[in-house]
Short mmCIF file of C-alpha atoms and ligand atoms in Angstrom, two decimals:
data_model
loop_
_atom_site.label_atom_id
_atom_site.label_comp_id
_atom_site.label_asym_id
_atom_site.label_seq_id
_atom_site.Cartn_x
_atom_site.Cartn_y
_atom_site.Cartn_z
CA UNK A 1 -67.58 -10.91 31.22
CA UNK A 2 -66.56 -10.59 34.97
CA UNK A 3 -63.73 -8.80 35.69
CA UNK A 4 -60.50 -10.53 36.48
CA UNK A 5 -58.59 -8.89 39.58
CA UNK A 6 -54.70 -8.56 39.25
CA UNK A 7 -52.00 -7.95 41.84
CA UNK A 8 -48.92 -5.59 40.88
CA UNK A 9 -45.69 -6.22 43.55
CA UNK A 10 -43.32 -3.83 43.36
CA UNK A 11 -45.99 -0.17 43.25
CA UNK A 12 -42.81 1.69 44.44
CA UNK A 13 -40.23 1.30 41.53
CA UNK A 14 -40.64 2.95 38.15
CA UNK A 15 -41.76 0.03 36.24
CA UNK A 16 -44.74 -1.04 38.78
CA UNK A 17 -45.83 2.31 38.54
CA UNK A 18 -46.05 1.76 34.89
CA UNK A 19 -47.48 -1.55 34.82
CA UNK A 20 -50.14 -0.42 37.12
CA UNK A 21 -51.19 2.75 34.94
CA UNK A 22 -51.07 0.87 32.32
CA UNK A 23 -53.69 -1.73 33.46
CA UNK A 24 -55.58 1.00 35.39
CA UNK A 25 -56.95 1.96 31.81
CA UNK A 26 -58.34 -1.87 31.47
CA UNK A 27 -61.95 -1.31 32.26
CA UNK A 28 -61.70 -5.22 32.47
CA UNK A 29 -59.51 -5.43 35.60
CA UNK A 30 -59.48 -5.00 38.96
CA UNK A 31 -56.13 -3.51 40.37
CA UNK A 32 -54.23 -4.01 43.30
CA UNK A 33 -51.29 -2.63 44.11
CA UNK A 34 -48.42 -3.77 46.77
CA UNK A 35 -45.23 -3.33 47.89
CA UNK A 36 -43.16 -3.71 50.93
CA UNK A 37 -43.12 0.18 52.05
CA UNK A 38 -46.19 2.17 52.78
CA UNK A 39 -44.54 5.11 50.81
CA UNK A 40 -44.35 3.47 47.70
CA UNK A 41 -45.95 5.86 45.01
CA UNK A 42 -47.71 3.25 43.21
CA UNK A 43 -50.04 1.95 46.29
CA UNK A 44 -51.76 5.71 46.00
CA UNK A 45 -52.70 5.08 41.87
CA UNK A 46 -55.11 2.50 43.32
CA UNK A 47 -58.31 3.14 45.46
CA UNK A 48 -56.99 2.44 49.59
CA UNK A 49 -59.29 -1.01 49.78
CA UNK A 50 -56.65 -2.02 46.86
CA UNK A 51 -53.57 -1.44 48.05
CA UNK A 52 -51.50 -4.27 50.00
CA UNK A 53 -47.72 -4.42 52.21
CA UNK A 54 -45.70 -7.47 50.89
CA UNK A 55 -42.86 -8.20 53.11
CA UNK A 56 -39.26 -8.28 50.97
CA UNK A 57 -38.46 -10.76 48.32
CA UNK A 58 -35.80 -12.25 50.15
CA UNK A 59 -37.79 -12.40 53.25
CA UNK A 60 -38.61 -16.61 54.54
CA UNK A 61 -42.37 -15.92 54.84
CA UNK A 62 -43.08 -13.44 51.15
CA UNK A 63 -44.29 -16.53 49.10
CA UNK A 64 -46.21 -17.35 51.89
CA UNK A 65 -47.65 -14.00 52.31
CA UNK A 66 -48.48 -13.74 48.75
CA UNK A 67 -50.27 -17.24 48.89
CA UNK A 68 -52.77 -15.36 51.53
CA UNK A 69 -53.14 -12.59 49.88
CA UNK A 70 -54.03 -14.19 46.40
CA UNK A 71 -56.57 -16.38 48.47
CA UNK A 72 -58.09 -13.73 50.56
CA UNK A 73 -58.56 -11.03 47.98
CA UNK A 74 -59.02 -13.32 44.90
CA UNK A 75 -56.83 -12.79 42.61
CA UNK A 76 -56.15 -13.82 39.49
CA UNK A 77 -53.27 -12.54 37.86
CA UNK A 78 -49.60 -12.00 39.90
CA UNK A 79 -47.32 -9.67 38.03
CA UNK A 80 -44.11 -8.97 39.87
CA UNK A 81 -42.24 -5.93 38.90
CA UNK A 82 -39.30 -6.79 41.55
CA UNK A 83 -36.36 -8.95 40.51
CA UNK A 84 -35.86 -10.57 43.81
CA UNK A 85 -39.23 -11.62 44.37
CA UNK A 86 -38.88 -13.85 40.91
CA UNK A 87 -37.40 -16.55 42.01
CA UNK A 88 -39.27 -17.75 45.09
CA UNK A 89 -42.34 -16.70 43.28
CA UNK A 90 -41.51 -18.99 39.91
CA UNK A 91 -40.56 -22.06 42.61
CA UNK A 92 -43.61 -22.55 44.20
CA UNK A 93 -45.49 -21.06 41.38
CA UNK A 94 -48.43 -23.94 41.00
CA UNK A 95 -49.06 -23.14 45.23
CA UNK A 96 -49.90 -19.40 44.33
CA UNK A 97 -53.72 -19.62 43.64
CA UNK A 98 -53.10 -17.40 40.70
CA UNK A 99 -51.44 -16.96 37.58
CA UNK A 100 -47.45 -15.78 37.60
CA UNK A 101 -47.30 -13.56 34.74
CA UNK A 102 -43.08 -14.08 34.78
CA UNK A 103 -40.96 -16.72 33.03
CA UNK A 104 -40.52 -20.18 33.90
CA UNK A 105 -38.36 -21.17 36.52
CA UNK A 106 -36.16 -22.72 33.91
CA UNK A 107 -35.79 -18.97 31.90
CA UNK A 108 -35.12 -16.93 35.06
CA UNK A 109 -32.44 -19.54 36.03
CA UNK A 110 -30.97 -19.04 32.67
CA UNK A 111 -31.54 -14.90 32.78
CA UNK A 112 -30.70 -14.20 35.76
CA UNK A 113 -27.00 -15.83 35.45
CA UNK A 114 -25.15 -13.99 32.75
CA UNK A 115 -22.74 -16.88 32.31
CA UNK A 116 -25.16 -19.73 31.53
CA UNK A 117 -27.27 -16.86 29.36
CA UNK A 118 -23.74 -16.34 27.17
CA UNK A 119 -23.74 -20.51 26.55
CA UNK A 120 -27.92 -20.48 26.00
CA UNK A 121 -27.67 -17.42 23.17
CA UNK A 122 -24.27 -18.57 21.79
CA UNK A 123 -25.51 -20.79 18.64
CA UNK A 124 -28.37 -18.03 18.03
CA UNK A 125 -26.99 -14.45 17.91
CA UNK A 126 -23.36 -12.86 18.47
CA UNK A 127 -22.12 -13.12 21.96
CA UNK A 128 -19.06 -11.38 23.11
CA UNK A 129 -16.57 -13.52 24.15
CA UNK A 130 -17.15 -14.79 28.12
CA UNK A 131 -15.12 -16.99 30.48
CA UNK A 132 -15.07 -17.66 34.44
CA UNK A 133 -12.91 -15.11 36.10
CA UNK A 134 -10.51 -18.89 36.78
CA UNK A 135 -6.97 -19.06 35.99
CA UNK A 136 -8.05 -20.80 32.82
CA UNK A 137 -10.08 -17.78 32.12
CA UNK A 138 -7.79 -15.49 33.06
CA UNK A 139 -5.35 -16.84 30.99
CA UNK A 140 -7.25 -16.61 27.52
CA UNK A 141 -5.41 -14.50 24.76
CA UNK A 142 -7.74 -11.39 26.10
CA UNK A 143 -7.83 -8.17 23.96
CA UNK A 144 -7.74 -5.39 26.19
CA UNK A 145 -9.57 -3.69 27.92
CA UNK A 146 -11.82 -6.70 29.59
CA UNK A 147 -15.26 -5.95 31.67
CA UNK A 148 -14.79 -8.34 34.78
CA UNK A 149 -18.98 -8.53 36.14
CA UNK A 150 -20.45 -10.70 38.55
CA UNK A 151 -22.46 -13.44 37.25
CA UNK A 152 -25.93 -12.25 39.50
CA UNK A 153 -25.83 -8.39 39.36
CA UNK A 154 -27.99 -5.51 38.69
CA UNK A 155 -27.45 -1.72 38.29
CA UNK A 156 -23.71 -1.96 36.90
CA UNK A 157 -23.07 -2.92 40.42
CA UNK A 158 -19.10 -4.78 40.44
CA UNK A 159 -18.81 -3.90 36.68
CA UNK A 160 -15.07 -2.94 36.31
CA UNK A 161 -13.08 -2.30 33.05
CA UNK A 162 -9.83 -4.21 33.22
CA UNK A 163 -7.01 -2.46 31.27
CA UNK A 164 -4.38 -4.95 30.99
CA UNK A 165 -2.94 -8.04 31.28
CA UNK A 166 -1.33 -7.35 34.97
CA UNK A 167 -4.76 -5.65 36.40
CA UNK A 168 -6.94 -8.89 35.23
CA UNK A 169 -4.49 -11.34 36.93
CA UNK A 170 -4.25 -9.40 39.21
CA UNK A 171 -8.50 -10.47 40.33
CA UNK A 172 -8.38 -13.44 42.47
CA UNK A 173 -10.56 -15.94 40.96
CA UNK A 174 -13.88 -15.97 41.60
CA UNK A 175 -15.88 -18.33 40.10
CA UNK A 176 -19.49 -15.97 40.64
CA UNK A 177 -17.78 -13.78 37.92
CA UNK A 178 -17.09 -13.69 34.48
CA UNK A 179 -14.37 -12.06 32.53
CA UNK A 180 -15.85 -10.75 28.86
CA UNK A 181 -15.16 -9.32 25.68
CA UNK A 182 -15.37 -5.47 26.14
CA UNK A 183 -18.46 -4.03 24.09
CA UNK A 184 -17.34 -0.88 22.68
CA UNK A 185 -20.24 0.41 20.80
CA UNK A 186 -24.23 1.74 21.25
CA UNK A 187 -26.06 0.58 23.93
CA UNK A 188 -29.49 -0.47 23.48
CA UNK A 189 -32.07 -1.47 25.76
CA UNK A 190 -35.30 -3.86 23.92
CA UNK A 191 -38.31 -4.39 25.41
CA UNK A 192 -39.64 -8.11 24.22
CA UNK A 193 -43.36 -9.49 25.14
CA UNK A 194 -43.48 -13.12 23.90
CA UNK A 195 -46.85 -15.61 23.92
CA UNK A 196 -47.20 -18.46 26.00
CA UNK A 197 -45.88 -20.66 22.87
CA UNK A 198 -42.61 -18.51 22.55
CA UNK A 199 -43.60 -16.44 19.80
CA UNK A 200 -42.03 -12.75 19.87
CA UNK A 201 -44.99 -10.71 19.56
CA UNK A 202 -43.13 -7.47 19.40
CA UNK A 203 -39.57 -6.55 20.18
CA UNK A 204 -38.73 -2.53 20.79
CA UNK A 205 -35.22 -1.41 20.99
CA UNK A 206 -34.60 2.02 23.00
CA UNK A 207 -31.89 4.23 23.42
CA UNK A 208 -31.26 5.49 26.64
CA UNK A 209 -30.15 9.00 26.23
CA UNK A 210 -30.09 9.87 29.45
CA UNK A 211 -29.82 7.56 33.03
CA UNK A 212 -30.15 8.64 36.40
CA UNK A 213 -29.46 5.97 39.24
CA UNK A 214 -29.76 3.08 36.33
CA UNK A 215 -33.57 4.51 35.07
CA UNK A 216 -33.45 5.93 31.52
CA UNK A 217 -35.08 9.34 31.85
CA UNK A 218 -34.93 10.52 28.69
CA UNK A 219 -34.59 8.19 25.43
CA UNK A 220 -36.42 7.13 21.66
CA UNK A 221 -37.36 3.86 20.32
CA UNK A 222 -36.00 3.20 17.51
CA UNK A 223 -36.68 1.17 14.35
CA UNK A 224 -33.71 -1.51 13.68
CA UNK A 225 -34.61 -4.83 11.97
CA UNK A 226 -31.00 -6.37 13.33
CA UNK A 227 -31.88 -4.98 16.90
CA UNK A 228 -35.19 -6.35 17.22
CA UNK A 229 -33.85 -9.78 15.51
CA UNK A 230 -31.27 -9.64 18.04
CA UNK A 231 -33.41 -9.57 21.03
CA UNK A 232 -36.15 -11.48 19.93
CA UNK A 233 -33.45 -14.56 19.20
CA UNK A 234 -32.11 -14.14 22.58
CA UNK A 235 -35.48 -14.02 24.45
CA UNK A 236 -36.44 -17.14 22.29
CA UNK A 237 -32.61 -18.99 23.47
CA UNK A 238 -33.60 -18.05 26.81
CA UNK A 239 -36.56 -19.60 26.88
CA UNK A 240 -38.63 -16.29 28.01
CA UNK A 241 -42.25 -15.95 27.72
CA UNK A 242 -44.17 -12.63 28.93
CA UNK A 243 -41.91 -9.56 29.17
CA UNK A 244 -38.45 -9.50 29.03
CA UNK A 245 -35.49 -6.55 29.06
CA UNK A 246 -32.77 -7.65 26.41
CA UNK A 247 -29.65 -5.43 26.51
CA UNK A 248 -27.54 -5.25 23.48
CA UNK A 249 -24.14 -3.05 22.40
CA UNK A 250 -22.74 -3.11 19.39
CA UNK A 251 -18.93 -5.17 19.29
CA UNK A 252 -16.01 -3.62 17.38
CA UNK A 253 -17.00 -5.18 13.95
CA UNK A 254 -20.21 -3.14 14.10
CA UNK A 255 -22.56 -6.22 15.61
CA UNK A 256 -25.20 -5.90 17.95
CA UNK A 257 -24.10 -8.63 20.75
CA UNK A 258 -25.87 -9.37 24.12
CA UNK A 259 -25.22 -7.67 27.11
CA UNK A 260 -27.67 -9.13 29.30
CA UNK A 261 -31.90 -10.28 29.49
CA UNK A 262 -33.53 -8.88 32.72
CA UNK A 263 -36.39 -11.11 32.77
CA UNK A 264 -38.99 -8.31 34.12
CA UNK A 265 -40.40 -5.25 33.06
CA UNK A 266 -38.16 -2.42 32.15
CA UNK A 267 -38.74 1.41 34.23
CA UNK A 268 -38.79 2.69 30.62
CA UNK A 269 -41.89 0.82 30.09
CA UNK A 270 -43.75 4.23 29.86
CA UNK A 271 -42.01 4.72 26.48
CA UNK A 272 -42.56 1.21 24.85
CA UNK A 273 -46.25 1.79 25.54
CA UNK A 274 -46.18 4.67 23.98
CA UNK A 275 -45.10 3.72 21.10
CA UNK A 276 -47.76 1.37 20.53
CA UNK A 277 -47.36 -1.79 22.28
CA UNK A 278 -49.03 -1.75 25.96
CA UNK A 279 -46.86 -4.92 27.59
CA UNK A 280 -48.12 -4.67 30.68
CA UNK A 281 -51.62 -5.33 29.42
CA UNK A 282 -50.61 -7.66 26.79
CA UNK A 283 -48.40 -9.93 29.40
CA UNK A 284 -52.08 -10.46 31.89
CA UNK A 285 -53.82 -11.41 28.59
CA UNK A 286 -50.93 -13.95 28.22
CA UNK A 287 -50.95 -14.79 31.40
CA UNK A 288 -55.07 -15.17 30.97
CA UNK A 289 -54.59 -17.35 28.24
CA UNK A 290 -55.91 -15.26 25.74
CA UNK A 291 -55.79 -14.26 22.35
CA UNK A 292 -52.82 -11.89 21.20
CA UNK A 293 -52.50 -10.24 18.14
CA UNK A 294 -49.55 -12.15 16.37
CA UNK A 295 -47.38 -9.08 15.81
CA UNK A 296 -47.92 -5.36 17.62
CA UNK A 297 -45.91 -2.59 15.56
CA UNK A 298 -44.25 0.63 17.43
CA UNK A 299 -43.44 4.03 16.51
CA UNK A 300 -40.70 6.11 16.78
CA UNK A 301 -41.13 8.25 19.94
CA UNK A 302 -38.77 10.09 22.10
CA UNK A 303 -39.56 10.62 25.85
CA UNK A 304 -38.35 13.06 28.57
CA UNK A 305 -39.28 12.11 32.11
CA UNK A 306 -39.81 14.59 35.31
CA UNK A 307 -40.97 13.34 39.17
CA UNK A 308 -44.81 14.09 39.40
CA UNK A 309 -46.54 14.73 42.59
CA UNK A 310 -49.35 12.94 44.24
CA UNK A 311 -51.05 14.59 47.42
CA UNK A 312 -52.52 12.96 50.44
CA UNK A 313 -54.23 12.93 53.72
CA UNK A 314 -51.47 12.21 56.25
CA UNK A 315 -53.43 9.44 57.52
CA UNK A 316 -53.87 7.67 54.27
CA UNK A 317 -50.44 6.87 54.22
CA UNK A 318 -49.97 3.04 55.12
CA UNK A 319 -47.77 2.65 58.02
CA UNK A 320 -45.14 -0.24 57.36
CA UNK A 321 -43.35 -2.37 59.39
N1 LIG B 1 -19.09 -6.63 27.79
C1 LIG B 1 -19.35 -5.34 27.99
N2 LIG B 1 -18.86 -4.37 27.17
C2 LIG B 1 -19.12 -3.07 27.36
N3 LIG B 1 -19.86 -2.61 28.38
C3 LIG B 1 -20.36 -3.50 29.26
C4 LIG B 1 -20.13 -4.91 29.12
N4 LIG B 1 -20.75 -5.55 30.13
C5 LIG B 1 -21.35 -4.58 30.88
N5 LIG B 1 -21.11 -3.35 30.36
C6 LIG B 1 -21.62 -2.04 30.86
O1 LIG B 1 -22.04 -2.19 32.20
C7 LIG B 1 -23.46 -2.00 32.29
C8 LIG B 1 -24.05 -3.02 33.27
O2 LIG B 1 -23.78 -4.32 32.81
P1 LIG B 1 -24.93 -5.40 32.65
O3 LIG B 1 -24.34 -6.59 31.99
O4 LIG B 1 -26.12 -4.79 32.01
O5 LIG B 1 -25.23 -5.79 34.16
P2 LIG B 1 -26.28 -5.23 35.26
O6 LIG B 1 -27.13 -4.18 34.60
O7 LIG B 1 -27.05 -6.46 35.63
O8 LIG B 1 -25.43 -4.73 36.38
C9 LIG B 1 -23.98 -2.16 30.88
O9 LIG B 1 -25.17 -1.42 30.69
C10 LIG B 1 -22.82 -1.65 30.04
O10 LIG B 1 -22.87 -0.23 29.93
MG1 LIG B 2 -27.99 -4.14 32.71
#
């Protein structure tokens, strides 16, 4: 069988270098690695014909500039680790010349806006309780405290903790944020990888004991049946297929409830591979259309996580714009 040649965006961030380790060990793939800074750790995992400069996400011409690169060096398989480069890449998907190994357009519109996630999961699993940051919303008989989040966020960024009725009216309205029931219990982070026809092939819940700038570097999987129902319902609500990041905390009566669904590899992927179920190389079979194993089981593991170093010749190091 030829090999198939796969492009990983995002080599600098902790879960392309994971997703590019992890295929590195597929002696049925060719690797290459890219992001938008020469520095990026994960361009120097891959041998220097392999690695690629991407210009930002959010940049006019990166769709375009993916386009040529999929054309010019073959390849078959995108996987994006980046969340901004989602979007524009699921849009003009069928123009790639390869396959997207992310959700449909439809899922990461969902995902990606935790308001219209809240109304997609609501009939399937235990939501907590979410309204527009509008004077209607505002005005809801609230139990306090209230988390007041934007809509389209990332690392906790404009998460507050409201602590009363004064302080929340006190918010202009804003109709990009959402005013929700506070959460008050265990956070848990699940890595989902679901087949092309929506089945969850295996959900892993993690406990992030420790976090440093928003990357768990330290944590266990753990074995819950109501955890992994939990996610798996809400990835299937969503309408995600591939990999997925569900984040659940338990409410005050002891439920796990949704928190949010990045719709992208987590940077704790290292550990959910570990314990026995390789999603990056699972997600390019999906994305290959190939056979899957119905279910992949998982251990309980724990992992601790240090900064490694990777040496050079000066001039090997890709000079970006
Ligand atoms: N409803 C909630 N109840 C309790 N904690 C919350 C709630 N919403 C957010 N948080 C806290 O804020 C963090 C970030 O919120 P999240 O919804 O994951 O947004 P993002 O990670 O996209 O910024 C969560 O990991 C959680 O610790
Ligand atoms: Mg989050």
């Amino acid at each position: 069988m030829s090999r198939r040649t796969v492009l990983v965006t995002g080599a600098g961030g902790p879960a392309g270098v994971a997703v590019i380790r992890s295929l590195l060990r597929r002696e049925d793939l060719v690797v290459y690695a890219a992001d938008m800074d020469g520095w990026a750790s994960g361009l120097y995992l891959v041998p220097s014909m392999r690695r690629r400069i991407l210009p930002a996400g959010n940049a006019p011409e990166f769709v375009e500039s993916v386009i040529a690169l999929c054309d010019r060096d073959e390849i078959d398989v995108v996987v994006s680790t980046v969340d901004a480069e989602l979007p524009p890449l699921a849009a003009r998907r069928a123009e790639l010349g390869a396959v997207l190994a992310a959700p449909s357009q439809a899922a990461l519109d969902t995902a990606l806006d935790k308001w219209r996630l809240v109304q997609a999961c609501a009939p399937h699993v235990r939501v907590p309780h979410t309204e527009l940051l509008t004077e209607a919303g505002q005005a809801h008989d609230w139990a306090f405290p209230v988390i007041v989040k934007p809509r389209s966020g990332a690392g906790s960024r404009g998460v507050r903790l409201v602590s009363s009725r004064p302080e929340l009216e006190a918010s202009p309205p804003d109709e990009a944020q959402i005013i929700q029931e506070h959460l008050p219990g265990e956070e848990f982070s699940v890595d989902v990888i679901v087949a092309a026809d929506g089945h969850v092939v295996a959900a892993v819940p993690r406990l992030r004991a420790r976090v440093d700038s928003g990357v768990a570097v330290a944590g266990r999987t753990v074995h819950r049946a109501e955890l992994e129902e939990t996610a798996a319902a809400c990835a299937r609500a969503a309408g995600i297929t591939g990999v997925a990041n569900v984040q659940l905390r338990y409410s005050a009566d002891g439920v796990p409830a949704l928190l949010e669904i990045n719709p992208r590899f987590s940077g704790a992927m290292p550990l959910t591979i570990a314990a026995g179920v390789d999603m990056p190389s699972l997600a390019v079979d999906v994305a290959l259309g190939r056979e899957i194993p119905r279910h992949v089981p998982f251990e309980e593991i724990a992992n601790v996580r240090f900064l490694e170093d990777l040496f050079l010749p000066v001039d090997e190091v890709i000079v970006s714009p």
